[in-house]
Tab-separated table of C-alpha atoms and ligand atoms in Angstrom:
chain	number	residue	atom	x	y	z
A	50	MET	CA	74.090	-98.960	-57.654
A	51	ILE	CA	77.091	-97.904	-55.532
A	52	THR	CA	78.004	-94.289	-56.230
A	53	GLU	CA	80.180	-93.400	-53.247
A	54	ILE	CA	83.028	-95.050	-51.324
A	55	ILE	CA	83.676	-94.094	-47.720
A	56	LYS	CA	87.099	-95.171	-46.488
A	57	PHE	CA	88.317	-95.739	-42.948
A	58	LYS	CA	91.733	-96.703	-41.687
A	59	GLU	CA	90.362	-98.877	-38.917
A	60	VAL	CA	86.862	-99.724	-37.701
A	61	LYS	CA	85.352	-102.394	-35.486
A	62	SER	CA	83.379	-103.721	-38.441
A	63	THR	CA	82.477	-102.103	-41.766
A	64	GLN	CA	79.012	-103.674	-41.289
A	65	ASP	CA	78.457	-101.434	-38.260
A	66	ALA	CA	79.984	-98.397	-39.977
A	67	ALA	CA	77.535	-98.931	-42.875
A	68	ARG	CA	74.613	-99.112	-40.413
A	69	GLN	CA	75.492	-95.624	-39.212
A	70	LEU	CA	74.968	-94.359	-42.763
A	71	VAL	CA	71.572	-95.903	-43.401
A	72	SER	CA	69.750	-92.573	-42.968
A	73	LYS	CA	71.574	-91.206	-46.038
A	74	ASN	CA	69.265	-93.369	-48.165
A	75	GLN	CA	72.044	-93.783	-50.667
A	76	GLU	CA	73.712	-96.898	-52.008
A	77	LEU	CA	77.362	-96.712	-51.016
A	78	ALA	CA	80.407	-98.725	-49.989
A	79	VAL	CA	82.263	-98.574	-46.693
A	80	VAL	CA	85.848	-99.804	-46.843
A	81	ALA	CA	88.419	-100.218	-44.068
A	82	LEU	CA	92.086	-101.171	-44.096
A	83	HIS	CA	91.689	-103.138	-40.887
A	84	GLN	CA	88.810	-104.315	-38.672
A	85	LYS	CA	89.140	-104.773	-34.930
A	86	ALA	CA	86.012	-106.905	-34.650
A	87	GLY	CA	85.242	-108.231	-38.126
A	88	ARG	CA	82.150	-110.441	-38.129
A	89	GLY	CA	81.485	-113.600	-40.074
A	90	ARG	CA	78.290	-115.582	-40.508
A	91	HIS	CA	76.672	-117.336	-37.533
A	92	GLY	CA	78.315	-114.891	-35.107
A	93	ARG	CA	81.812	-116.011	-36.031
A	94	TYR	CA	84.852	-113.777	-36.040
A	95	TRP	CA	86.354	-112.633	-39.346
A	96	TYR	CA	90.124	-112.363	-39.262
A	97	SER	CA	90.811	-108.836	-40.583
A	98	PRO	CA	94.510	-107.876	-40.562
A	99	PRO	CA	95.839	-105.046	-42.774
A	100	GLY	CA	96.256	-106.345	-46.330
A	101	GLY	CA	92.760	-107.772	-46.704
A	102	LEU	CA	89.789	-106.136	-48.354
A	103	TYR	CA	86.961	-105.321	-45.926
A	104	MET	CA	83.993	-103.730	-47.581
A	105	SER	CA	80.296	-103.354	-46.803
A	106	LEU	CA	77.825	-102.385	-49.491
A	107	LEU	CA	74.770	-100.486	-48.270
A	108	LEU	CA	71.965	-101.413	-50.645
A	109	TYR	CA	68.231	-100.875	-51.157
A	110	PRO	CA	67.495	-103.619	-53.707
A	111	GLN	CA	64.240	-103.577	-55.644
A	112	PHE	CA	64.377	-107.376	-55.923
A	113	ARG	CA	64.514	-110.404	-53.643
A	114	PRO	CA	67.587	-109.808	-51.463
A	115	GLU	CA	68.417	-113.536	-51.254
A	116	VAL	CA	70.377	-113.232	-54.499
A	117	LEU	CA	72.738	-110.519	-53.173
A	118	PRO	CA	75.364	-113.057	-52.012
A	119	LEU	CA	75.294	-114.665	-55.448
A	120	LEU	CA	75.821	-111.330	-57.208
A	121	ALA	CA	78.695	-110.574	-54.831
A	122	CYS	CA	80.243	-114.063	-55.273
A	123	LEU	CA	80.112	-113.726	-59.068
A	124	ALA	CA	81.667	-110.252	-58.977
A	125	VAL	CA	84.487	-111.621	-56.781
A	126	ILE	CA	85.002	-114.591	-59.116
A	127	GLU	CA	85.216	-112.323	-62.160
A	128	LEU	CA	87.762	-110.179	-60.322
A	129	LEU	CA	89.846	-113.178	-59.231
A	130	GLU	CA	89.894	-114.534	-62.778
A	131	GLU	CA	91.165	-111.182	-64.029
A	132	TYR	CA	93.940	-111.337	-61.443
A	133	GLY	CA	95.014	-114.746	-62.671
A	134	CYS	CA	93.474	-116.981	-60.006
A	135	SER	CA	92.073	-120.325	-61.140
A	136	ARG	CA	90.281	-123.371	-59.607
A	137	LEU	CA	87.560	-121.003	-58.381
A	138	SER	CA	84.291	-122.174	-56.901
A	139	ILE	CA	81.357	-120.987	-54.798
A	140	LEU	CA	80.421	-122.865	-51.666
A	141	TRP	CA	76.720	-122.069	-51.281
A	142	PRO	CA	75.625	-119.579	-50.166
A	143	ASN	CA	78.425	-117.153	-49.424
A	144	ASP	CA	81.960	-118.401	-49.829
A	145	VAL	CA	84.385	-118.144	-52.712
A	146	LEU	CA	87.091	-120.798	-52.763
A	147	ILE	CA	90.366	-121.203	-54.589
A	148	GLY	CA	91.268	-124.867	-54.917
A	149	GLY	CA	88.847	-125.661	-52.079
A	150	ASN	CA	90.312	-123.082	-49.676
A	151	LYS	CA	88.309	-120.021	-48.652
A	152	VAL	CA	89.515	-116.731	-50.131
A	153	CYS	CA	86.356	-114.683	-49.616
A	154	GLY	CA	83.375	-114.653	-47.265
A	155	ILE	CA	80.174	-112.695	-47.660
A	156	LEU	CA	77.798	-111.610	-44.927
A	157	CYS	CA	74.425	-110.096	-45.895
A	158	GLU	CA	72.405	-108.497	-43.131
A	159	LYS	CA	69.127	-106.602	-43.134
A	160	TYR	CA	69.185	-103.304	-41.265
A	161	LYS	CA	66.096	-101.088	-41.226
A	162	LYS	CA	65.127	-100.659	-44.888
A	163	ALA	CA	68.585	-101.530	-46.152
A	164	TYR	CA	70.610	-104.651	-46.840
A	165	ILE	CA	74.280	-104.568	-45.970
A	166	CYS	CA	76.387	-106.929	-48.013
A	167	GLY	CA	79.802	-107.345	-46.395
A	168	ILE	CA	82.655	-108.751	-48.434
A	169	GLY	CA	85.883	-109.964	-46.873
A	170	LEU	CA	88.481	-110.865	-49.499
A	171	ASN	CA	91.912	-112.127	-48.509
A	172	VAL	CA	94.081	-110.085	-50.838
A	173	ASN	CA	97.570	-109.495	-49.394
A	174	VAL	CA	97.184	-111.723	-46.332
A	175	GLU	CA	100.203	-113.910	-45.710
A	176	LYS	CA	99.333	-115.856	-42.584
A	177	PHE	CA	96.124	-117.058	-41.020
A	178	THR	CA	95.127	-117.932	-37.480
A	179	ASP	CA	94.350	-121.485	-36.361
A	180	GLU	CA	90.611	-120.996	-36.918
A	181	THR	CA	91.217	-120.015	-40.506
A	182	LEU	CA	93.458	-122.919	-41.487
A	183	SER	CA	91.597	-123.764	-44.670
A	184	ALA	CA	91.878	-120.164	-45.836
A	185	THR	CA	93.971	-118.784	-48.639
A	186	SER	CA	94.685	-115.391	-50.164
A	187	MET	CA	95.423	-113.874	-53.553
A	188	LEU	CA	98.981	-113.282	-52.351
A	189	LEU	CA	99.490	-116.933	-51.383
A	190	GLU	CA	97.994	-118.159	-54.657
A	191	ARG	CA	99.718	-115.752	-57.041
A	192	LYS	CA	102.926	-115.050	-55.044
A	193	GLU	CA	102.563	-111.303	-55.563
A	194	GLU	CA	101.107	-108.285	-53.756
A	195	PHE	CA	98.131	-106.452	-55.192
A	196	ASP	CA	96.966	-102.828	-55.169
A	197	LEU	CA	93.994	-102.796	-52.774
A	198	ASP	CA	92.535	-99.505	-54.065
A	199	ALA	CA	92.454	-100.834	-57.608
A	200	ILE	CA	90.786	-104.033	-56.392
A	201	VAL	CA	88.118	-102.091	-54.478
A	202	LEU	CA	87.255	-100.004	-57.559
A	203	SER	CA	87.227	-102.985	-59.872
A	204	LEU	CA	85.074	-105.065	-57.519
A	205	ILE	CA	82.528	-102.279	-57.064
A	206	GLY	CA	82.346	-101.846	-60.859
A	207	LYS	CA	81.707	-105.567	-61.333
A	208	PHE	CA	79.129	-105.673	-58.560
A	209	ASN	CA	77.335	-102.606	-59.965
A	210	SER	CA	77.050	-104.191	-63.420
A	211	ARG	CA	75.554	-107.386	-62.020
A	212	TYR	CA	73.234	-105.487	-59.665
A	213	GLU	CA	71.893	-103.281	-62.469
A	214	GLU	CA	71.564	-106.230	-64.805
A	215	TYR	CA	69.655	-108.197	-62.181
A	216	GLU	CA	67.316	-105.269	-61.507
A	217	LYS	CA	66.490	-104.982	-65.203
A	218	HIS	CA	66.511	-108.539	-66.469
A	219	GLY	CA	66.863	-110.992	-63.589
A	220	PHE	CA	69.342	-113.824	-63.825
A	221	GLU	CA	69.734	-117.258	-65.334
A	222	ILE	CA	71.159	-119.431	-62.585
A	223	GLN	CA	72.829	-121.614	-65.239
A	224	GLN	CA	75.430	-118.845	-65.608
A	225	ALA	CA	76.672	-119.658	-62.122
A	226	TYR	CA	76.362	-123.464	-62.239
A	227	HIS	CA	79.841	-123.956	-63.534
A	228	TYR	CA	81.250	-122.464	-60.312
A	229	ILE	CA	78.991	-124.061	-57.725
A	230	SER	CA	80.843	-126.565	-55.639
A	231	GLY	CA	79.301	-129.814	-54.441
A	232	ILE	CA	76.444	-130.520	-56.860
A	233	GLY	CA	75.733	-134.258	-56.719
A	234	GLU	CA	77.789	-134.649	-53.548
A	235	PRO	CA	76.670	-135.738	-50.082
A	236	VAL	CA	76.373	-132.893	-47.595
A	237	GLU	CA	75.043	-132.001	-44.202
A	238	ILE	CA	73.087	-128.753	-43.920
A	239	VAL	CA	72.862	-127.050	-40.549
A	240	THR	CA	69.940	-124.667	-40.044
A	241	SER	CA	68.238	-123.173	-36.995
A	242	LYS	CA	66.000	-126.292	-37.034
A	243	GLY	CA	68.888	-128.742	-36.827
A	244	LYS	CA	70.994	-130.854	-39.163
A	245	GLU	CA	69.919	-132.792	-42.232
A	246	CYS	CA	71.865	-134.893	-44.668
A	247	GLY	CA	71.354	-135.439	-48.357
A	248	ILE	CA	72.748	-134.981	-51.825
A	249	VAL	CA	72.993	-131.528	-53.388
A	250	HIS	CA	70.467	-131.678	-56.217
A	251	GLY	CA	71.064	-128.145	-57.458
A	252	ILE	CA	70.583	-124.456	-56.861
A	253	ASP	CA	67.306	-122.706	-57.684
A	254	SER	CA	67.005	-119.436	-59.600
A	255	ASP	CA	66.364	-117.582	-56.327
A	256	TRP	CA	69.669	-118.891	-54.893
A	257	ALA	CA	68.079	-121.469	-52.625
A	258	ILE	CA	69.897	-124.811	-52.375
A	259	LEU	CA	67.999	-128.011	-53.257
A	260	ILE	CA	68.931	-131.085	-51.238
A	261	ARG	CA	67.604	-134.589	-51.948
A	262	ASP	CA	67.079	-136.618	-48.793
A	263	ASP	CA	67.339	-140.417	-48.381
A	264	ASN	CA	63.689	-140.815	-49.426
A	265	GLY	CA	64.306	-138.966	-52.669
A	266	ILE	CA	62.445	-135.861	-51.506
A	267	ILE	CA	63.965	-132.592	-52.677
A	268	LYS	CA	63.948	-129.892	-50.031
A	269	LYS	CA	64.639	-126.210	-50.573
A	270	TYR	CA	66.719	-124.151	-48.145
A	271	TYR	CA	67.289	-120.408	-48.216
A	272	TYR	CA	69.628	-120.321	-45.249
A	273	GLY	CA	72.050	-122.722	-43.665
A	274	GLU	CA	75.591	-123.875	-43.567
A	275	VAL	CA	76.645	-126.680	-45.848
A	276	HIS	CA	79.370	-129.153	-44.903
A	277	LYS	CA	80.620	-131.664	-47.400
A	278	LEU	CA	80.466	-135.236	-46.160
A	279	LYS	CA	83.154	-137.670	-47.136
A	280	TRP	CA	81.852	-141.182	-47.823
B	528	BTN	C1	81.770	-115.351	-43.529
B	528	BTN	O1	82.388	-116.032	-44.330
B	528	BTN	O2	81.396	-115.831	-42.451
B	528	BTN	C2	81.431	-113.928	-43.892
B	528	BTN	C3	82.582	-113.008	-43.649
B	528	BTN	C4	82.267	-111.562	-43.971
B	528	BTN	C5	83.406	-110.638	-43.627
B	528	BTN	C6	83.161	-109.245	-44.101
B	528	BTN	S1	84.601	-108.227	-44.013
B	528	BTN	C7	83.660	-106.819	-44.365
B	528	BTN	C8	82.386	-106.959	-43.554
B	528	BTN	N1	82.593	-106.488	-42.189
B	528	BTN	C9	82.467	-107.459	-41.302
B	528	BTN	O3	82.586	-107.324	-40.064
B	528	BTN	N2	82.184	-108.616	-41.912
B	528	BTN	C10	82.093	-108.459	-43.354
């Protein structure tokens, strides 16, 4: 459970700043107003101008860490609903979308004994770069600016509740089904072993994606990047 927030004006990446704090052996959040070298998944760059929320949670979970992105996605969704955003969905495993456009990305990394769950949420971001064309922000959706400090506190509170709940009682994946984008749709999944195509059959309770191939065989993936295929 996060009990401390450490704030910076500017860092290279809050993921790296959180790594520096691993010896504290304490669950905490690192937040920055701006990142000079924000990182996304698969070594990509995360556009991090002032106005966005850039936060890394330093965690020592007593459960399978694969579900951390799900807990973070659900906390973000609950927050966005409270702030009046609709048409919300989760693109497995780590993205939160508004109307199909990405508003939040999550990057979970293992570092020593800890897991660092980085959350990038486009709050008051007005313009995006060419690489982030399918992105959106709370500001663009709601046509108003939001108080970042209040959002940080609220998001940590929501994450803490889900984290504690998961530690005690686990999780029924059905709770998240409503938000998961692409079930029953054709996709391509890219992993370190290559690309495979199939139909999204569902999501397992441990947050693995189940994809049915052309032969009807259901395969389970814990990692990968899913692209929707248009037929
Ligand atoms: C992705 O969608 O590829 C994941 C993006 C994760 C971005 C966040 S912002 C806070 C933390 N610090 C980083 O450098 N990255 C994560």
